[in-house]
mmCIF file of C-alpha atoms in Angstrom:
data_model
loop_
_atom_site.group_PDB
_atom_site.id
_atom_site.type_symbol
_atom_site.label_atom_id
_atom_site.label_comp_id
_atom_site.label_asym_id
_atom_site.label_seq_id
_atom_site.Cartn_x
_atom_site.Cartn_y
_atom_site.Cartn_z
ATOM 1 C CA MET A 1 26.899 15.406 -0.529
ATOM 2 C CA GLY A 2 29.431 13.094 -2.541
ATOM 3 C CA SER A 3 29.364 11.056 0.173
ATOM 4 C CA GLN A 4 26.269 9.856 -0.248
ATOM 5 C CA SER A 5 25.071 6.311 -2.265
ATOM 6 C CA SER A 6 22.872 6.411 -5.152
ATOM 7 C CA ARG A 7 20.290 4.447 -3.138
ATOM 8 C CA ASP A 8 20.148 7.188 -0.737
ATOM 9 C CA ASP A 9 18.865 9.712 -2.671
ATOM 10 C CA GLY A 10 14.884 8.630 -2.774
ATOM 11 C CA ALA A 11 12.719 9.811 0.042
ATOM 12 C CA PHE A 12 12.063 6.265 1.667
ATOM 13 C CA SER A 13 16.161 5.515 2.294
ATOM 14 C CA ASP A 14 15.521 3.917 5.554
ATOM 15 C CA GLY A 15 13.791 0.863 4.240
ATOM 16 C CA PHE A 16 10.533 2.257 5.850
ATOM 17 C CA ALA A 17 8.285 1.440 2.503
ATOM 18 C CA VAL A 18 8.043 -1.952 2.472
ATOM 19 C CA PRO A 19 6.506 -1.755 6.513
ATOM 20 C CA ILE A 20 4.152 1.102 5.620
ATOM 21 C CA THR A 21 2.712 -0.106 2.338
ATOM 22 C CA GLY A 22 1.963 -3.653 3.554
ATOM 23 C CA LEU A 23 0.410 -1.823 6.537
ATOM 24 C CA LEU A 24 -1.396 -0.026 4.781
ATOM 25 C CA ALA A 25 -2.579 -2.993 2.294
ATOM 26 C CA PHE A 26 -3.421 -4.309 5.279
ATOM 27 C CA VAL A 27 -5.483 -1.754 6.744
ATOM 28 C CA PHE A 28 -7.858 -0.689 3.446
ATOM 29 C CA ALA A 29 -8.278 -4.538 3.110
ATOM 30 C CA LEU A 30 -9.453 -4.779 6.507
ATOM 31 C CA MET A 31 -11.608 -1.639 5.581
ATOM 32 C CA ALA A 32 -13.098 -2.790 2.691
ATOM 33 C CA GLY A 33 -13.808 -6.267 4.714
ATOM 34 C CA MET A 34 -15.627 -4.379 7.296
ATOM 35 C CA THR A 35 -17.788 -1.987 4.873
ATOM 36 C CA VAL A 36 -18.830 -4.492 2.166
ATOM 37 C CA LEU A 37 -22.013 -6.007 4.175
ATOM 38 C CA PRO A 38 -23.504 -2.652 5.162
ATOM 39 C CA ALA A 39 -22.781 -1.870 1.357
ATOM 40 C CA LEU A 40 -24.488 -4.819 0.403
ATOM 41 C CA SER A 41 -28.124 -4.575 2.398
ATOM 42 C CA GLY A 42 -27.477 -0.645 1.451
ATOM 43 C CA SER A 43 -27.842 0.903 -1.966
ATOM 44 C CA LEU A 44 -25.774 0.735 -4.885
ATOM 45 C CA GLY A 45 -23.914 3.755 -4.138
ATOM 46 C CA ASP A 46 -23.299 2.270 -0.819
ATOM 47 C CA LEU A 47 -21.187 0.006 -2.866
ATOM 48 C CA ALA A 48 -18.712 1.595 -3.993
ATOM 49 C CA LEU A 49 -16.309 2.721 -0.789
ATOM 50 C CA PRO A 50 -15.691 -1.303 0.056
ATOM 51 C CA ILE A 51 -14.212 -1.032 -4.044
ATOM 52 C CA ILE A 52 -12.261 2.089 -3.123
ATOM 53 C CA PHE A 53 -10.756 0.338 -0.312
ATOM 54 C CA GLY A 54 -9.956 -2.587 -2.208
ATOM 55 C CA GLY A 55 -8.611 -0.621 -4.973
ATOM 56 C CA ALA A 56 -6.228 1.376 -2.307
ATOM 57 C CA SER A 57 -5.243 -2.329 -1.031
ATOM 58 C CA VAL A 58 -4.020 -3.375 -4.026
ATOM 59 C CA LEU A 59 -2.136 -0.274 -4.943
ATOM 60 C CA CYS A 60 -0.717 -0.462 -1.830
ATOM 61 C CA PHE A 61 0.202 -3.850 -2.282
ATOM 62 C CA ARG A 62 1.630 -3.172 -5.958
ATOM 63 C CA LEU A 63 3.548 0.052 -4.499
ATOM 64 C CA ARG A 64 5.266 -2.254 -1.941
ATOM 65 C CA GLN A 65 6.225 -4.926 -4.302
ATOM 66 C CA ARG A 66 7.825 -2.488 -7.140
ATOM 67 C CA TYR A 67 10.191 -1.100 -4.076
ATOM 68 C CA ILE A 68 10.993 -4.918 -3.033
ATOM 69 C CA ALA A 69 11.906 -5.583 -6.585
ATOM 70 C CA ALA A 70 14.219 -2.540 -6.949
ATOM 71 C CA ARG A 71 15.742 -2.654 -3.764
ATOM 72 C CA GLU A 72 16.614 -6.105 -4.932
ATOM 73 C CA ASP A 73 18.247 -4.602 -8.162
ATOM 74 C CA GLY A 74 19.919 -1.993 -6.487
#
């Protein structure tokens, strides 16, 4: 344990967080775009699905930006 640096203590020590969260942000944005037209032609309750997907996309993008900033400060 003494040979580990402080940077390797996290769960994403190999740098997988940036590509994975970027891919998730893209997938959620794509799903939000695919569900917006059926939601607009449906009931008001159907509009929640693209909003949730869009929010998840923004959340993943923010997590990605925080991880990039933490790696640069590190």
